């Protein structure tokens, strides 16, 4: 089954680590990303750092469908990572979804 560009869903996930815990958050995310990239419906999964605010981290993701993203976000690995991340963050994680319109 091929994926149409119109089916692809993009996720932008913003995290704000407690400043002294940034390295702990990055390590946890590195480990999570390695596993997430193994999912066949994962098209892209990148860890980025805000250029002007290094304590803000963003995950840029692309998934083959909305259902694929939903399955990922409710997967065991994400549930586990979320629990471990929660005490390391200064505010709740924000997740935004986008679709291709052109």
Coordinates of C-alpha atoms in Angstrom, one line a residue:
X1 CA 0.0 0.0 0.0
X2 CA 1.5 3.3 -1.0
X3 CA 1.0 6.5 0.9
X4 CA -0.5 9.6 -0.8
X5 CA 1.0 13.0 0.1
X6 CA -2.5 14.0 1.1
X7 CA -2.7 11.1 3.7
X8 CA 0.5 12.1 5.4
X9 CA 0.1 13.7 8.8
X10 CA 2.8 15.9 10.4
X11 CA 3.2 16.3 14.1
X12 CA 5.1 19.1 15.9
X13 CA 5.7 18.2 19.5
X14 CA 7.1 21.0 21.8
X15 CA 8.7 20.2 25.1
X16 CA 10.2 22.5 27.7
X17 CA 12.6 20.7 30.0
X18 CA 13.5 22.1 33.4
X19 CA 16.8 23.9 32.5
X20 CA 19.0 21.6 34.7
X21 CA 17.4 18.5 33.2
X22 CA 17.8 19.3 29.5
X23 CA 20.4 16.6 29.0
X24 CA 18.2 14.0 30.8
X25 CA 15.3 14.9 28.5
X26 CA 17.5 14.6 25.4
X27 CA 18.8 11.2 26.4
X28 CA 15.3 9.9 27.0
X29 CA 14.1 11.3 23.6
X30 CA 17.1 9.9 21.7
X31 CA 16.2 6.4 23.1
X32 CA 12.6 6.8 22.2
X33 CA 13.3 8.1 18.7
X34 CA 15.4 5.1 17.9
X35 CA 12.4 2.8 18.6
X36 CA 9.8 5.1 17.0
X37 CA 11.8 5.2 13.7
X38 CA 11.4 1.4 13.5
X39 CA 7.7 1.7 13.0
X40 CA 6.9 1.1 9.3
X41 CA 4.4 4.0 9.2
X42 CA 7.0 6.5 10.5
X43 CA 8.2 8.6 7.6
X44 CA 10.3 11.1 9.7
X45 CA 11.2 11.7 13.3
X46 CA 13.7 14.4 14.2
X47 CA 14.8 15.9 17.4
X48 CA 15.4 19.7 17.2
X49 CA 16.5 22.4 19.6
X50 CA 15.2 25.9 19.5
X51 CA 18.0 28.2 18.2
X52 CA 17.2 31.1 20.4
X53 CA 16.0 29.1 23.5
X54 CA 18.0 25.9 24.0
X55 CA 15.8 24.7 26.8
X56 CA 12.9 24.2 24.3
X57 CA 13.0 21.0 22.3
X58 CA 10.8 20.1 19.4
X59 CA 10.1 16.7 17.7
X60 CA 9.2 16.9 14.0
X61 CA 7.4 13.9 12.8
X62 CA 5.7 12.6 9.7
X63 CA 3.4 9.6 9.7
X64 CA 1.7 7.8 6.8
X65 CA -1.8 8.5 8.1
X66 CA -3.7 10.0 11.0
X67 CA -4.3 6.5 12.3
X68 CA -0.6 5.8 12.3
X69 CA 0.1 8.9 14.4
X70 CA -2.7 8.0 16.8
X71 CA -1.3 4.5 17.2
X72 CA 2.1 5.9 17.9
X73 CA 0.9 8.4 20.4
X74 CA -0.9 5.7 22.4
X75 CA 1.9 3.1 22.0
X76 CA 3.7 1.6 25.0
X77 CA 7.0 3.3 24.2
X78 CA 5.3 6.8 24.1
X79 CA 3.3 6.1 27.3
X80 CA 6.5 5.0 29.1
X81 CA 8.5 8.0 27.8
X82 CA 5.7 10.4 28.7
X83 CA 5.6 9.1 32.3
X84 CA 9.4 9.5 32.6
X85 CA 9.4 13.0 31.0
X86 CA 6.6 14.5 33.1
X87 CA 8.8 15.3 36.1
X88 CA 11.6 16.7 33.9
X89 CA 9.5 19.3 32.2
X90 CA 8.6 22.8 33.3
X91 CA 5.3 22.8 31.5
X92 CA 3.0 20.4 29.6
X93 CA 4.0 19.0 26.2
X94 CA 2.2 20.6 23.3
X95 CA 1.3 18.5 20.2
X96 CA 0.1 20.0 17.0
X97 CA -1.0 18.1 13.9
X98 CA -0.8 19.3 10.3
X99 CA -1.9 17.9 6.9
X100 CA -0.5 18.6 3.5
X101 CA -2.7 21.0 1.5
X102 CA -0.6 21.7 -1.4

